[in-house]
Short mmCIF file of C-alpha atoms in Angstrom, two decimals:
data_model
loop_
_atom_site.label_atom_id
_atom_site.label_comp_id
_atom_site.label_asym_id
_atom_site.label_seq_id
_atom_site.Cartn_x
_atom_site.Cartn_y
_atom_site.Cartn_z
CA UNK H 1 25.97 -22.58 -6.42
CA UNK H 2 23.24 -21.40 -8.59
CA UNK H 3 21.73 -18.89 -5.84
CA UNK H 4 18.27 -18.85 -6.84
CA UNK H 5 14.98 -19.56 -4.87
CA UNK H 6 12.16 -21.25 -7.21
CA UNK H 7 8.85 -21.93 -6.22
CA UNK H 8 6.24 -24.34 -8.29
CA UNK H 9 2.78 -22.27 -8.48
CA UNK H 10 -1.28 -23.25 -9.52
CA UNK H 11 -3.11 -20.15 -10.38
CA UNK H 12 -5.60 -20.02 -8.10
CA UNK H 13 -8.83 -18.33 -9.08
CA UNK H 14 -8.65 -15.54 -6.24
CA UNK H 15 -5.90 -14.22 -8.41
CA UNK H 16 -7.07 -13.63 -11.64
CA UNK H 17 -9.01 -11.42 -13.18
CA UNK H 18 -12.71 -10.94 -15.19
CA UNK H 19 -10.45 -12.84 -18.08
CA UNK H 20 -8.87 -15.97 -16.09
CA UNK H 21 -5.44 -14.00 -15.94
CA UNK H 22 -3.93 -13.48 -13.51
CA UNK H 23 -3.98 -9.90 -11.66
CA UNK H 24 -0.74 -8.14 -11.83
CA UNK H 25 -0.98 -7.13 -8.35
CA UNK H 26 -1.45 -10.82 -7.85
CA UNK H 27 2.00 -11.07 -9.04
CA UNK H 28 3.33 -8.45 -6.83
CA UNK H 29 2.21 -10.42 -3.83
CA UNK H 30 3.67 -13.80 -4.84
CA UNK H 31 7.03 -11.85 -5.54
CA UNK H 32 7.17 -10.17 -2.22
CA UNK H 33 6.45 -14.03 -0.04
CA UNK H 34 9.39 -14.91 -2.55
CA UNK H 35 11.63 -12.54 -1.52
CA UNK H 36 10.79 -13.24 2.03
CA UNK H 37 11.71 -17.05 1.94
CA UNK H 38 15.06 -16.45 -0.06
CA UNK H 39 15.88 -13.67 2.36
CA UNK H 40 15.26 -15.94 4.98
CA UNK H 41 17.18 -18.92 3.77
CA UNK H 42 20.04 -16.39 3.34
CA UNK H 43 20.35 -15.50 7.09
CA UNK H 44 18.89 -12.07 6.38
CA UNK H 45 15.11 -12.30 6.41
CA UNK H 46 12.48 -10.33 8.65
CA UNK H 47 13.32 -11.90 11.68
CA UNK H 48 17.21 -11.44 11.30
CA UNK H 49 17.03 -7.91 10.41
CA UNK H 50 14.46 -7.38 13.27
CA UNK H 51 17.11 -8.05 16.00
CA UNK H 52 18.67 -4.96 14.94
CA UNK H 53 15.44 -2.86 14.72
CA UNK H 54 15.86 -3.19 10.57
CA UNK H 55 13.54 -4.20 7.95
CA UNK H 56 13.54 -4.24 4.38
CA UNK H 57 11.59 -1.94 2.25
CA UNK H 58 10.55 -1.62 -1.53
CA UNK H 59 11.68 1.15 -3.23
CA UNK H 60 11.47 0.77 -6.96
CA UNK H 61 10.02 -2.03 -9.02
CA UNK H 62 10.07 -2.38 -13.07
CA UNK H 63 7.88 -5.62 -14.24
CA UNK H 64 7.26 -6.74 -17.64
CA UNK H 65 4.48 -9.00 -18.05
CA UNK H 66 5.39 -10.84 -21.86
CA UNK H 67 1.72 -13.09 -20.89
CA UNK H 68 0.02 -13.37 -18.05
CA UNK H 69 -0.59 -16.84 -16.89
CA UNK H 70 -4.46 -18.48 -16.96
CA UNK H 71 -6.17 -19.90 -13.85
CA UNK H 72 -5.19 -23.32 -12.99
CA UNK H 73 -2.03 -22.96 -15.27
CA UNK H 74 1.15 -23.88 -13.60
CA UNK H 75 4.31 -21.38 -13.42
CA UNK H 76 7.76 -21.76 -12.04
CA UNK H 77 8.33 -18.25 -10.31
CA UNK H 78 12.49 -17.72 -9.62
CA UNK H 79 14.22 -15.07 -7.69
CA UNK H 80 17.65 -13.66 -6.37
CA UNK H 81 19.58 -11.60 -5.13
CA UNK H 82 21.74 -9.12 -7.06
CA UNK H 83 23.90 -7.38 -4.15
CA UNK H 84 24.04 -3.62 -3.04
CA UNK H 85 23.79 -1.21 -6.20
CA UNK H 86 24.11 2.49 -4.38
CA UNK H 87 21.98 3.22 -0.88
CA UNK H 88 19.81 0.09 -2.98
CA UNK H 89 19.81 -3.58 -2.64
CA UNK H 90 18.87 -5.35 -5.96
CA UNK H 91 16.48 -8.64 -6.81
CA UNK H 92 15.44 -10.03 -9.58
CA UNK H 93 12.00 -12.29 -10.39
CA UNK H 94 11.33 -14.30 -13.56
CA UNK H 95 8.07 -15.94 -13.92
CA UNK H 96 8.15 -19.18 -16.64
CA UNK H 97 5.61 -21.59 -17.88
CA UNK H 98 5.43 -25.41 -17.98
CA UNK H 99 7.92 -24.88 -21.16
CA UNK H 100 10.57 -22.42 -19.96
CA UNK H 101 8.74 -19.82 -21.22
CA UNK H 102 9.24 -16.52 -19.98
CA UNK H 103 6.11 -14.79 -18.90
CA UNK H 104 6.87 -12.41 -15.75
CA UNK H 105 10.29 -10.68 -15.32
CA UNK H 106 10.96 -8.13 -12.97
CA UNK H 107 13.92 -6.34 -11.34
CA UNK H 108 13.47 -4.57 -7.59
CA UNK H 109 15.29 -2.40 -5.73
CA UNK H 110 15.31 -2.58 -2.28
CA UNK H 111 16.51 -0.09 0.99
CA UNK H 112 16.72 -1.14 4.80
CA UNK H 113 15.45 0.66 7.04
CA UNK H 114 15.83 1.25 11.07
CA UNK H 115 12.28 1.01 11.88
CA UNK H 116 12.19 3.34 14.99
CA UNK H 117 14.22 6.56 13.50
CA UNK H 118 12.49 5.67 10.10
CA UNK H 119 16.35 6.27 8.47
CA UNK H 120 18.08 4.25 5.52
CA UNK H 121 20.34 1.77 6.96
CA UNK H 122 23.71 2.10 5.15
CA UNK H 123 25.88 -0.39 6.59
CA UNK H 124 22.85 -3.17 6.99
CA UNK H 125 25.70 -6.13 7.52
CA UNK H 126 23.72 -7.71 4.33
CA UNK H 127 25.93 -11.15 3.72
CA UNK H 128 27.30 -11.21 0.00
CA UNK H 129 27.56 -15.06 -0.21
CA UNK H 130 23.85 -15.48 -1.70
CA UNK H 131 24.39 -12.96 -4.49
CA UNK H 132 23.60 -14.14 -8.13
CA UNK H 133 24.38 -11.68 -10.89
CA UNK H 134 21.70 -13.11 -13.62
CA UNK H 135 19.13 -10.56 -14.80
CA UNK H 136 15.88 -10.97 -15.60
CA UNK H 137 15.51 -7.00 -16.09
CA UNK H 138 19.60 -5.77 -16.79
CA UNK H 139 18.73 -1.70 -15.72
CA UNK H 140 17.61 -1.34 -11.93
CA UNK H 141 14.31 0.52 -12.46
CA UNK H 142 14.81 4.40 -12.70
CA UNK H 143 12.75 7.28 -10.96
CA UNK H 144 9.27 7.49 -12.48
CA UNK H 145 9.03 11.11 -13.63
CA UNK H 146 6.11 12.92 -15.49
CA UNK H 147 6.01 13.56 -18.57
CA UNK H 148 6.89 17.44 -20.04
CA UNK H 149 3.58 18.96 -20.74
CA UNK H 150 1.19 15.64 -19.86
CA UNK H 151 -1.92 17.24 -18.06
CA UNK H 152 -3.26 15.08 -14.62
CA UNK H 153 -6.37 15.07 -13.92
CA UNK H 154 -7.62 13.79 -10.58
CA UNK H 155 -8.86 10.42 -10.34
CA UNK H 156 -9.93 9.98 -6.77
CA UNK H 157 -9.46 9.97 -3.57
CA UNK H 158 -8.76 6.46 -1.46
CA UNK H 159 -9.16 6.44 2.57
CA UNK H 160 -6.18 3.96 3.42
CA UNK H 161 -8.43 0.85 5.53
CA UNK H 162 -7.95 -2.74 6.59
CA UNK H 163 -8.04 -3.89 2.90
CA UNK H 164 -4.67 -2.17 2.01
CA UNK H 165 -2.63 -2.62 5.16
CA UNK H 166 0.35 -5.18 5.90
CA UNK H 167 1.35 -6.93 9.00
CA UNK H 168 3.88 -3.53 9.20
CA UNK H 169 1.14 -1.55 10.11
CA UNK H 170 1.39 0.48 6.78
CA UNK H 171 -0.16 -0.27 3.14
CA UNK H 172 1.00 -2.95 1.41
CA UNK H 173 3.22 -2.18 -1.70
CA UNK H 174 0.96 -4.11 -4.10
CA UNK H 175 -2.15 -2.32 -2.88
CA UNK H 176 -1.00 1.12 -5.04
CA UNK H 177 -0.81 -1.33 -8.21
CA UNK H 178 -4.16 -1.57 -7.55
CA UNK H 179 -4.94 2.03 -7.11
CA UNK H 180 -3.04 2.76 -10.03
CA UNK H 181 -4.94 0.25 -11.66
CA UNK H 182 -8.68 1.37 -10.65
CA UNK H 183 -7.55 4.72 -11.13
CA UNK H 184 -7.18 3.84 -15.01
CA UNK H 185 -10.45 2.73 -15.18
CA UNK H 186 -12.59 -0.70 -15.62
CA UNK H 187 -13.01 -0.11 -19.19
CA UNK H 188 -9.38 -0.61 -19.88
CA UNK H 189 -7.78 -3.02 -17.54
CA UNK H 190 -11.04 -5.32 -18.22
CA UNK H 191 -10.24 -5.47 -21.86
CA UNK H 192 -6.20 -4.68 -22.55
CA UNK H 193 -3.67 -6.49 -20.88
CA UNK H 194 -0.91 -4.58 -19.15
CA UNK H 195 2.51 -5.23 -20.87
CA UNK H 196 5.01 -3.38 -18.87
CA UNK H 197 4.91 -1.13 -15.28
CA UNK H 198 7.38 0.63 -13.32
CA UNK H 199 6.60 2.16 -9.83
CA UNK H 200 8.10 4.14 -7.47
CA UNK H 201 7.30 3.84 -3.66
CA UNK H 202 8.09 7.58 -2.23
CA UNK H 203 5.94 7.56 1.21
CA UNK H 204 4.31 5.08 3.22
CA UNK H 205 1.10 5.89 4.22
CA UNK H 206 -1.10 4.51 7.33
CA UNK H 207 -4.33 3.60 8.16
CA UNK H 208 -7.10 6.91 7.64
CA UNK H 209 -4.06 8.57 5.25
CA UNK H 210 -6.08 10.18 2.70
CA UNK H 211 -4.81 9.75 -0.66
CA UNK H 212 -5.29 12.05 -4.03
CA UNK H 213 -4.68 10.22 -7.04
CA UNK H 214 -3.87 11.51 -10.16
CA UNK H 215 -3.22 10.58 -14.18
CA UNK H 216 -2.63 11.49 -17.01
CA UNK H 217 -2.77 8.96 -20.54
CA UNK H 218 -0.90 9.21 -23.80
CA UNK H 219 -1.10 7.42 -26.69
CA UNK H 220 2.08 5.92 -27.76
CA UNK H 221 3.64 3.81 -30.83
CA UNK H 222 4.06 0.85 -27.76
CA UNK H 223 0.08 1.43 -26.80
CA UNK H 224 -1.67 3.22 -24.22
CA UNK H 225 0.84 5.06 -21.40
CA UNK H 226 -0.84 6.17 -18.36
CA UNK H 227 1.46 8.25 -15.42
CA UNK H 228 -0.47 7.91 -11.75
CA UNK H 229 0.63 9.59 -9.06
CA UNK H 230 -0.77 9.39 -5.39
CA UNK H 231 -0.31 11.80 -2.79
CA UNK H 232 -0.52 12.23 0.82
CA UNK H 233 -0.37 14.85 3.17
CA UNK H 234 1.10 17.07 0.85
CA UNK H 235 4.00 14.96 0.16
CA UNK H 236 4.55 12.21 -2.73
CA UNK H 237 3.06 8.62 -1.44
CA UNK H 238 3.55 6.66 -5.12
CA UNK H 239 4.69 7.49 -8.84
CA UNK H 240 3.49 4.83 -11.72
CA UNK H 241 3.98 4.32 -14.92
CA UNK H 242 1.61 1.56 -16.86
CA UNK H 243 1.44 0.59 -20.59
CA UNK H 244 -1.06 -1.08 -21.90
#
């Protein structure tokens, strides 16, 4: 049994960008309603793990984007799940064209939660019989560290509102992609495609959570590095790492 769920996908134009391509939070959101249907399909979805006051929660995601697809192009978007790796549960996307190509791959790593104490869920009961031990990414994604010496500089500061916040009640994970991403600036996003991204989700944070985001950019051999952080409350809400 091959394990994998694999969904057949038109770019529609409310996910691309100022180029036709499409947004890489845009992927973020089609991975996470992935994730939810596999999860579902193997007996541990939301509304399994809500009967014991659970839920799943991003913790770490690495994504290489090799080429972003064009509006109206069609993409064959593929994930599964790796098994338990540490306090983390591990699944991988891959994102190919009409040829095999790849174009998206990804790796995630997950943590459930008991949503009243707000505590990681050791023992979750998570059934092994779905896992598939393919990669699309081989490493789990690390913790997304500053650099020695790199300067931030505040970018801004974003009011959490409707706009950002999932049917959880707190913002949804692709929403500080897109922080990170305006926090970079129009001038770059609009006009160099971003190859590669790792992000670290350390805090949620709630509707009227103020948020201080930071960067810092270096200029690398690979291309253009930038290191976001948000913060909230005094405490660490996001870490990024983008290279464009």
């Amino acid at each position: 049994m091959e394990n994998k769920f694999r969904q057949h996908i038109l770019i529609p134009c409310y996910d691309t960008d100022i180029s036709q391509l499409l947004k890489p939070a845009s992927f973020m959101d089609l991975a996470q309603e992935a994730a939810n249907l596999h999860a579902n399909i193997l007996g541990f979805g939301y509304d399994n793990l809500m009967e014991t006051r659970t839920a799943w929660v991003l913790s770490r995601m690495h994504i290489r984007f090799l080429r972003l697809p064009r509006w109206r192009e069609e993409v064959d978007l593929a994930t599964w799940h790796k098994g338990p790796e540490r306090l983390f549960y591990l699944r991988d996307f891959l994102m190919t064209d009409s040829q095999g190509n790849r174009l998206v791959e990804a790796t995630t790593s997950w943590l459930v939660l008991n949503i009243d104490t707000r505590r990681i869920v050791r023992e979750a009961g998570i059934c092994e019989d779905g896992i598939c031990r393919d990669n699309a990414i081989a490493e789990p994604c690390g913790k997304v560290q500053k650099p020695d010496g790199c300067i931030m500089e505040k970018a801004c500061v974003h009011t959490v509102s409707y706009s950002d916040v999932d049917m959880n009640g707190h913002t949804n994970n692709a929403m500080y992609l897109v922080w990170a991403m305006d926090a970079v600036g129009y001038d770059i996003t609009s006009s160099r495609p971003l190859k590669e991204m790792k992000i670290n989700f350390n805090r949620e944070t709630r509707p009227g959570d103020e948020v201080t985001i930071c960067k810092s950019c270096m200029e690398t051999p690979d291309g253009l590095v930038f290191h976001i952080e948000g913060e909230a409350g005094g405490q660490s809400a996001f870490s990024a790492e983008l290279l464009f």
